[in-house]
C-alpha positions as a printed Julia matrix, in Angstrom:
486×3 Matrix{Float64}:
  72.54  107.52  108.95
  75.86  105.84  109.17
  75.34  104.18  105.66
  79.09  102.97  105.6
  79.05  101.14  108.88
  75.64   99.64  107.87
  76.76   97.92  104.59
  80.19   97.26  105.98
  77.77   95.22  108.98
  75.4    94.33  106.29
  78.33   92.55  104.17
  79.65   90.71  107.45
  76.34   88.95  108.54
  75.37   88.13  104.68
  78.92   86.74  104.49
  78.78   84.75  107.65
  75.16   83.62  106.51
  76.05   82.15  102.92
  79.18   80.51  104.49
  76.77   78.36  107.32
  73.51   78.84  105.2
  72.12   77.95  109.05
  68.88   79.48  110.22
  70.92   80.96  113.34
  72.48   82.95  111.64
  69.5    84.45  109.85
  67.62   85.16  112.36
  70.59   86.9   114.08
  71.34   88.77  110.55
  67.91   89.71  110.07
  67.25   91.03  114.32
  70.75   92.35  114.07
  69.85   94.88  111.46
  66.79   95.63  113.08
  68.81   96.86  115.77
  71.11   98.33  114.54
  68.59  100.19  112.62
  66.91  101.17  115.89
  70.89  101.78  117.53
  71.15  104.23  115.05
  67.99  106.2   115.33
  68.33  107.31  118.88
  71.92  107.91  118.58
  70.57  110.68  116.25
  68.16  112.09  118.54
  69.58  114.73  120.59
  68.42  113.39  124.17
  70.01  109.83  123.39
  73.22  110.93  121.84
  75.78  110.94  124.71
  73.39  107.89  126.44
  74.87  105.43  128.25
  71.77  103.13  127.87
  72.48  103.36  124.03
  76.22  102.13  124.75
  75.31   98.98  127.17
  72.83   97.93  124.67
  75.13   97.62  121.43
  77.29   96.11  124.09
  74.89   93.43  125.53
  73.33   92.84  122.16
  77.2    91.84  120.63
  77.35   89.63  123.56
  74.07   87.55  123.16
  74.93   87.21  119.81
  78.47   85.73  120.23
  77.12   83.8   123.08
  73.68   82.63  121.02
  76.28   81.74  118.72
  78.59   79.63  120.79
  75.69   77.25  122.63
  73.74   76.47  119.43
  76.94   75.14  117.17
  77.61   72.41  118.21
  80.36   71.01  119.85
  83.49   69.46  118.32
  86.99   67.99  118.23
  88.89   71.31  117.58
  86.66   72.35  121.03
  88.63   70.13  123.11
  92.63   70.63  123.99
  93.52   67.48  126.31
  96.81   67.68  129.13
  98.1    64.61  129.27
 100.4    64.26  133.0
 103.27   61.76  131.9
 106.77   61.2   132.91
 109.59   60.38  130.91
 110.99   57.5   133.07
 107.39   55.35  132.13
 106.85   57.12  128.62
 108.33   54.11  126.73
 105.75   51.72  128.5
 102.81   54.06  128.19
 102.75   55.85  124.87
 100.77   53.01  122.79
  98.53   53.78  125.16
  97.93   57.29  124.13
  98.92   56.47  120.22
  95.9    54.2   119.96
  93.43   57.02  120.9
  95.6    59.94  119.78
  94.38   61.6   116.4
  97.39   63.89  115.12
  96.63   66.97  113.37
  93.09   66.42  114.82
  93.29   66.35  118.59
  94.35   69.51  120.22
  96.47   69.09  123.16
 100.22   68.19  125.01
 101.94   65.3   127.0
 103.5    66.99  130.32
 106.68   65.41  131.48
 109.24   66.18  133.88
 112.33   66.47  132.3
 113.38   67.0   128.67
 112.8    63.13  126.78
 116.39   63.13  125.23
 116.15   59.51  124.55
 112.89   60.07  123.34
 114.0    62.52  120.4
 113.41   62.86  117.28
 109.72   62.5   118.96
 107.16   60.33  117.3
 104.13   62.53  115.2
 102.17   59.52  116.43
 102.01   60.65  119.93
 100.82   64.36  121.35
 103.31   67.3   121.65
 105.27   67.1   124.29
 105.95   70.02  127.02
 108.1    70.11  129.77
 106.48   71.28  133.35
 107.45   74.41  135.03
 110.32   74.0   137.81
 108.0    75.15  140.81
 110.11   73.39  143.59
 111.58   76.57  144.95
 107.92   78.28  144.79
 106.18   75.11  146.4
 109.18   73.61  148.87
 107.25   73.68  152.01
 104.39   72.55  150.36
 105.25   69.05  148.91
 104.21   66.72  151.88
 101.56   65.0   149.48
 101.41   61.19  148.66
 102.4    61.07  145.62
 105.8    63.36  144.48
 104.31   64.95  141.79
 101.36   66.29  142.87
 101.55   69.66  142.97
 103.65   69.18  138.9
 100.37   67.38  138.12
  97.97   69.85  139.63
  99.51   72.71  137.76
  99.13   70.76  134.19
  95.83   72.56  133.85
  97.42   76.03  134.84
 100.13   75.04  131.97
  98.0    73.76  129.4
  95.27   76.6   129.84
  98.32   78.81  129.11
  98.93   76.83  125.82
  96.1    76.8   124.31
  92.85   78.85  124.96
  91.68   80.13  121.56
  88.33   78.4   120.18
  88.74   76.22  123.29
  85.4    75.17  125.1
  86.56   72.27  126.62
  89.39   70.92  128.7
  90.36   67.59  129.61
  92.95   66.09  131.87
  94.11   62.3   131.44
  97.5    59.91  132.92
  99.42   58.8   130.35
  98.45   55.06  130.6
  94.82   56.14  130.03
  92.47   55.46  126.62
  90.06   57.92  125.48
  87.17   56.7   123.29
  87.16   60.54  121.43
  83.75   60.26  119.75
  82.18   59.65  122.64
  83.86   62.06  125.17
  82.85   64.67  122.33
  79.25   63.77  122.53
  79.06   63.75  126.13
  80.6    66.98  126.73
  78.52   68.78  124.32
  75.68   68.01  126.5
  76.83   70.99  128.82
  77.18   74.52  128.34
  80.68   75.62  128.21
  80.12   78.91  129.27
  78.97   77.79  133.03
  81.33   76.07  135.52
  81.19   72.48  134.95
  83.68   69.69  136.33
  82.52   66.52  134.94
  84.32   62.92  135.36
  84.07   59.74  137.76
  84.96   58.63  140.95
  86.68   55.26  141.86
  85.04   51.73  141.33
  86.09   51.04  144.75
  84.42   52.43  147.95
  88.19   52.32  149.97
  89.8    54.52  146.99
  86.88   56.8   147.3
  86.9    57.15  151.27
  90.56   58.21  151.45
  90.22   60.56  148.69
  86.46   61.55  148.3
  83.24   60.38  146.83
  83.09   63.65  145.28
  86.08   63.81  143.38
  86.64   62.98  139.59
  89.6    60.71  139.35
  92.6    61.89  137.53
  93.45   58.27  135.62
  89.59   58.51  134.43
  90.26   61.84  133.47
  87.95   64.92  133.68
  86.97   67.66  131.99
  86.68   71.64  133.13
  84.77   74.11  131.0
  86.36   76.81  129.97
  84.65   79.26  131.58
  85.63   77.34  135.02
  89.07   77.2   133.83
  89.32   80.59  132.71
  88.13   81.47  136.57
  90.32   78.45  138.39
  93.67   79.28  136.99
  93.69   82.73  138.34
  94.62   82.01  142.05
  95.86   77.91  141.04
  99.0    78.32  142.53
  97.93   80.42  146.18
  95.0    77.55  146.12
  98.03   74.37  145.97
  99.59   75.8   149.04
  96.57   75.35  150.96
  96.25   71.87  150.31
 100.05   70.25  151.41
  98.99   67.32  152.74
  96.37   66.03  150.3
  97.71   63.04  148.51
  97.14   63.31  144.84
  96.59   65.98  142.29
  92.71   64.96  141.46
  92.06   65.76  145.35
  94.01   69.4   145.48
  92.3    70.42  141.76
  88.64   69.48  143.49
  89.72   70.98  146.78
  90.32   74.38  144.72
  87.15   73.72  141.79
  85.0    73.36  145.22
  86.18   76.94  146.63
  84.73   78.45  143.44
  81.38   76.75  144.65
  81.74   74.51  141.6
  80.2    69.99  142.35
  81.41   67.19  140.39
  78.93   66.33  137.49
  78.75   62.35  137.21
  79.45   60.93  134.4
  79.44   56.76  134.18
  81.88   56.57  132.24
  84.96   57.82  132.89
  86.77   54.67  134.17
  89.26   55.13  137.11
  89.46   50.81  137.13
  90.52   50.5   140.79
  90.28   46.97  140.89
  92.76   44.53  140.17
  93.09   41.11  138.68
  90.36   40.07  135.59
  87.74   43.2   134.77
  86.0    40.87  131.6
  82.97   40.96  134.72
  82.73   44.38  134.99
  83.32   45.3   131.21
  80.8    43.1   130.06
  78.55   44.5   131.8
  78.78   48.35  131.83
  76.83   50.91  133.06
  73.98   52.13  130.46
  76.56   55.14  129.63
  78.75   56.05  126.57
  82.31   54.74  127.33
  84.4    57.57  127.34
  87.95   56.05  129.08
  89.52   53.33  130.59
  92.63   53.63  133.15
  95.12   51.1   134.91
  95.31   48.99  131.59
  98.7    48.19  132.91
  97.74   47.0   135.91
  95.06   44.55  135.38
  95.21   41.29  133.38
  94.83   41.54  129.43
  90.83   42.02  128.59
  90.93   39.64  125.88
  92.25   35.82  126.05
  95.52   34.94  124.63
  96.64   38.33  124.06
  98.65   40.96  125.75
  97.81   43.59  126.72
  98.93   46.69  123.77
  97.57   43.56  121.36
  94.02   43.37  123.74
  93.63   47.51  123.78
  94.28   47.18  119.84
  91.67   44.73  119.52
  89.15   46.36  121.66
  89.49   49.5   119.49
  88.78   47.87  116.23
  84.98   48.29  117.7
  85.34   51.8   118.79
  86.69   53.1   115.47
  83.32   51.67  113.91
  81.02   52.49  116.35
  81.84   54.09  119.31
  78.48   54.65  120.45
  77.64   51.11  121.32
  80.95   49.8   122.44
  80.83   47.66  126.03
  76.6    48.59  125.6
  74.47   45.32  127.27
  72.06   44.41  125.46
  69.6    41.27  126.74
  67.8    39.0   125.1
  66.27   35.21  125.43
  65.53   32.26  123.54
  62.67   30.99  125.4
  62.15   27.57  123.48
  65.57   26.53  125.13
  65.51   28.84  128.15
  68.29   30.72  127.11
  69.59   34.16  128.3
  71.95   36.48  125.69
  73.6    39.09  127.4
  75.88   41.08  124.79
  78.6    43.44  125.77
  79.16   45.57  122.43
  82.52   44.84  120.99
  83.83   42.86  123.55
  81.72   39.84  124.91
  78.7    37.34  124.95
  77.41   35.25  127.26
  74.59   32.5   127.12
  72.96   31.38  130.26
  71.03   28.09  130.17
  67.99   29.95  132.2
  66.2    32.6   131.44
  67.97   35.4   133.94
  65.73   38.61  134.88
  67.94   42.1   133.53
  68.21   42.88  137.15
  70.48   39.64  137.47
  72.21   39.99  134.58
  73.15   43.65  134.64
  75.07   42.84  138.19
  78.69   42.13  137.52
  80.48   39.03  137.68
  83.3    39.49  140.21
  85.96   38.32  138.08
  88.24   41.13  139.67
  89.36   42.2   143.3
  88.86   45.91  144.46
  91.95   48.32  144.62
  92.17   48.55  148.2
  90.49   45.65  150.59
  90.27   48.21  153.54
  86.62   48.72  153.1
  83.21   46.35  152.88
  81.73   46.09  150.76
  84.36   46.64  148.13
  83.04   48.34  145.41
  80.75   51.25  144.72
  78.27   49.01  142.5
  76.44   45.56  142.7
  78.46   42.34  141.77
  77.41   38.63  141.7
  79.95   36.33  142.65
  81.34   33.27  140.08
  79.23   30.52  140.1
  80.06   26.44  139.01
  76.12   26.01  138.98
  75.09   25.28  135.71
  72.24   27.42  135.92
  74.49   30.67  136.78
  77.34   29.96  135.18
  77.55   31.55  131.69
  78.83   29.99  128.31
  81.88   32.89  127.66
  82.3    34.16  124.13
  84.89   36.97  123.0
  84.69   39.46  120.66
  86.92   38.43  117.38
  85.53   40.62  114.7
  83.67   43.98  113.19
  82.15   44.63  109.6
  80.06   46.68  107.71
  77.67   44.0   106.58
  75.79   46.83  104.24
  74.53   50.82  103.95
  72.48   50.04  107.84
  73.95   47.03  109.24
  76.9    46.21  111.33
  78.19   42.58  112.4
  80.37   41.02  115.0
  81.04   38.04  115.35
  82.2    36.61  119.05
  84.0    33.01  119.38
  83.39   30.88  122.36
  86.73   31.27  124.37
  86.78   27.46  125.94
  84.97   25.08  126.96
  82.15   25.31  130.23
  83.3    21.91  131.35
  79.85   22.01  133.15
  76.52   19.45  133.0
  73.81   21.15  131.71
  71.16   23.47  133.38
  68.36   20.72  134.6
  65.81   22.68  135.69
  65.19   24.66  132.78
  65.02   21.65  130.53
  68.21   20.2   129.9
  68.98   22.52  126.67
  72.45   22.55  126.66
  74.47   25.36  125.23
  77.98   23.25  124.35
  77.57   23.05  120.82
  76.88   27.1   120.54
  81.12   28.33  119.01
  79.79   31.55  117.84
  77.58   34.62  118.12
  77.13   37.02  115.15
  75.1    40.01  116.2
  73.44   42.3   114.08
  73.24   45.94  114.61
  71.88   49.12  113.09
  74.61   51.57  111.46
  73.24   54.55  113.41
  74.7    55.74  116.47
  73.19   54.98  119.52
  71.33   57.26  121.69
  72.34   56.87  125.22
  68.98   58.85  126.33
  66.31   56.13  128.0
  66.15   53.19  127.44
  68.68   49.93  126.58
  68.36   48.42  123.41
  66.14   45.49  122.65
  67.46   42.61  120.81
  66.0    39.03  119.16
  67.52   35.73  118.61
  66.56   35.72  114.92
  68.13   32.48  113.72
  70.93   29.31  114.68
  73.19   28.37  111.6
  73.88   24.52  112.2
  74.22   23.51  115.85
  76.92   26.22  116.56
  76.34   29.37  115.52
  73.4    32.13  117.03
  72.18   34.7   115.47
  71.51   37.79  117.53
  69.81   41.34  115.55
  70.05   44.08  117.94
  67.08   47.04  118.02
  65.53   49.8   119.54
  62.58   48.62  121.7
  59.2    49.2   121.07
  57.2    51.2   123.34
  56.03   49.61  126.66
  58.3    46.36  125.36
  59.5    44.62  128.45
  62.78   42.71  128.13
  61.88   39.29  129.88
């Protein structure tokens, strides 16, 4: 026998075991030498020695490990490089955008901008490395008859970035520069998937008229998406050839599908990636999001400030004061009622309350209130999801309250408090008994420490207590079994 190459693999696999003390690796250490026992005993018989059966085996084995390997650690920040399209003429507006999300030294990733930011420089550690994009116009002038002008600049950021940065890579994930990432989350919900197939996961448009002139089956690029490698790895190889088939489409989200769907490659749905194609107020449709992990919110710029007397850098500040203490639950409904006053508690996670004086069914409450206008008014219905329109019935009308804090009350409890953000100026709800919810100026809810698993079900919740006349008392929980929320 080969005794040297056997301790030398002996000393590799005991090394790699003691460092993970895993049961993976084990198992792999302990079949490995099996087989490599058993390798070695037919290449010593005469018929097997020149075998190519022997050689495709140690081959395929290597493989399945490496790959066995791969799907069952688990996936992680360092997995994920991120290519942010940005130009230098809006960088100054945008970058506390990306430096509330941005983790230095921890994210992997670049900002791509168009021309060198010399007004920009020294540039900030606070924000990602920055890259300049190739100068393709000679390569691409008779195909630049899209919408937007940088298009084809934009479609190429994944050719650029793939380029970059592929070692230890499993993931890839393209944002705008005036998008937020919640990290933890987008972590979580790619490690769902197997890197090593074609996936291209993100979301399409709230609105239905953004979605017909682009397509219902395209992730959005402000939302952001993101390619396995393994898709990548296979997409980048023709990139360029594919662009110059697509010269009229109008952005780069449409061309990149256009070319992921010639490698016979869908869009895998994910709730939330947020494109925010609607304009005006979104507090409706934020307080009451999907039953999904948030994972990113675009057009901050363009709508109005999500909190109440602040602007907007202050509001995105704010909102991430939740995230960085528990990212699971933030914008999560959660419904409860106080039936002795006929009172409905919807909670939106880190961002908002509302009391009802009725008791609402879920399937009313989890309906948006239009607060906001879609992106384009070109189609009806507007938007690719149920709304309820604003109300001045006292009945429908909700009591408002806004998140205003976040604390680790002890070792498996979190509180936040939310403040009423003005008055109803309405008469009280009549027909469910004249309880009136005026004197109600705060909401402290309860929750467990624990991240949240996004699998099933909502979470359950109880009014537990009222301090005085104005505060409520709200302890969120997971819901027992055949528990209906009504």
């Amino acid at each position: 026998m080969k005794m040297v190459e056997f301790t030398v693999l002996q000393t590799k696999l005991k090394s790699l075991f003691d460092k993970t003390g895993g049961v993976l690796f084990k198992s792999l250490l302990i079949t490995g030498l099996a087989f490599y026992l058993l390798l070695i005993f037919f290449a010593n018989q005469p018929c097997c020695q020149s075998s190519e059966l022997l050689t495709s085996l140690r081959h395929r084995w290597v493989w399945n490990a490496r790959r066995s390997f791969s799907v069952a650690s688990a996936t992680n920040i360092s997995h994920i490089v991120f290519g942010v399209t940005g130009s230098t003429n809006t960088w100054r507006s945008r970058r506390h955008y990306i430096e509330e999300w941005w983790q230095p030294n921890i994210t992997r990733g670049f900002v791509w901008l168009d021309r060198i930011p010399s007004e920009y420089l020294p540039w900030s550690p606070s924000s990602p490395p920055y890259h300049v994009s190739a100068d393709t116009a000679g390569e691409f002038k008779d195909y630049s008859r899209h919408g937007m002008p940088h298009a084809i600049r934009m479609t190429r950021v994944i050719l650029e970035t793939f380029k970059e940065a592929n070692e230890n890579v499993r993931w890839y994930v393209i944002t705008d520069d005036d998008t937020v990432v919640i990290v933890d989350n987008l972590v979580e919900v790619v490690g769902r998937y197997d890197h090593n197939k074609y996936y291209y996961i993100g979301g399409n448009s709230e609105s239905i008229g953004a979605n017909y002139e682009n397509s219902f089956e395209m992730a959005f690029g402000g939302g952001g998406y993101a390619l396995s490698f393994s898709l990548v790895q296979a997409l980048v190889i023709n990139l360029d050839e594919c662009i110059k088939r697509y010269p009229t489409l109008y952005g780069s989200d449409h061309v990149l599908q256009s070319c992921i769907l010639e490698l016979g490659v869908s869009l895998t749905h994910e709730k939330g990636f947020h494109q925010i194609d609607l304009v005006r107020n979104i507090w409706g449709f934020l307080s009451a999001h999907p039953q999904a992990p948030l994972i990113s919110l675009h057009h901050i710029d363009v709508v109005e400030p999500i909190f109440p007397s602040m602007d907007r850098h202050q509001s995105l500040e704010h909102l991430m004061k939740g995230a960085e203490v528990d990212s699971s639950r933030l914008l999560q409904q959660v419904i409860c009622y106080h039936k002795k006053s006929n009172w409905s508690f919807s909670i939106s996670w880190g961002y908002s309350a509302q009391i009802y004086e009725k008791i609402h069914p879920p399937s009313f409450l989890q309906k948006p209130l239009q607060t906001f206008l879609p992106w384009s008014n070109r189609a009806r219905p507007g938007f690719m999801f149920n709304t309820r329109p604003l109300s001045n019935d006292p009945c429908e009308a909700p009591h408002v309250f806004f998140f205003r804090s976040v604390e680790r009350a002890n070792r498996t409890q979190v509180i936040t408090n939310y403040s009423r953000s003005s008055p109803r100026k309405l008469p009280t709800c009549l027909s469910s008994g004249n309880h009136s919810a005026d004197s109600i100026s705060e909401i402290r809810v309860l929750s467990p420490v624990k991240r949240l698993n996004w699998v099933g079900r909502r979470e359950c919740c109880d009014i537990v207590r009222f301090h005085g006349f104005n505060v409520a008392e709200v302890r969120v929980r997971g819901c027992r079994n055949d528990e209906i929320v009504a």
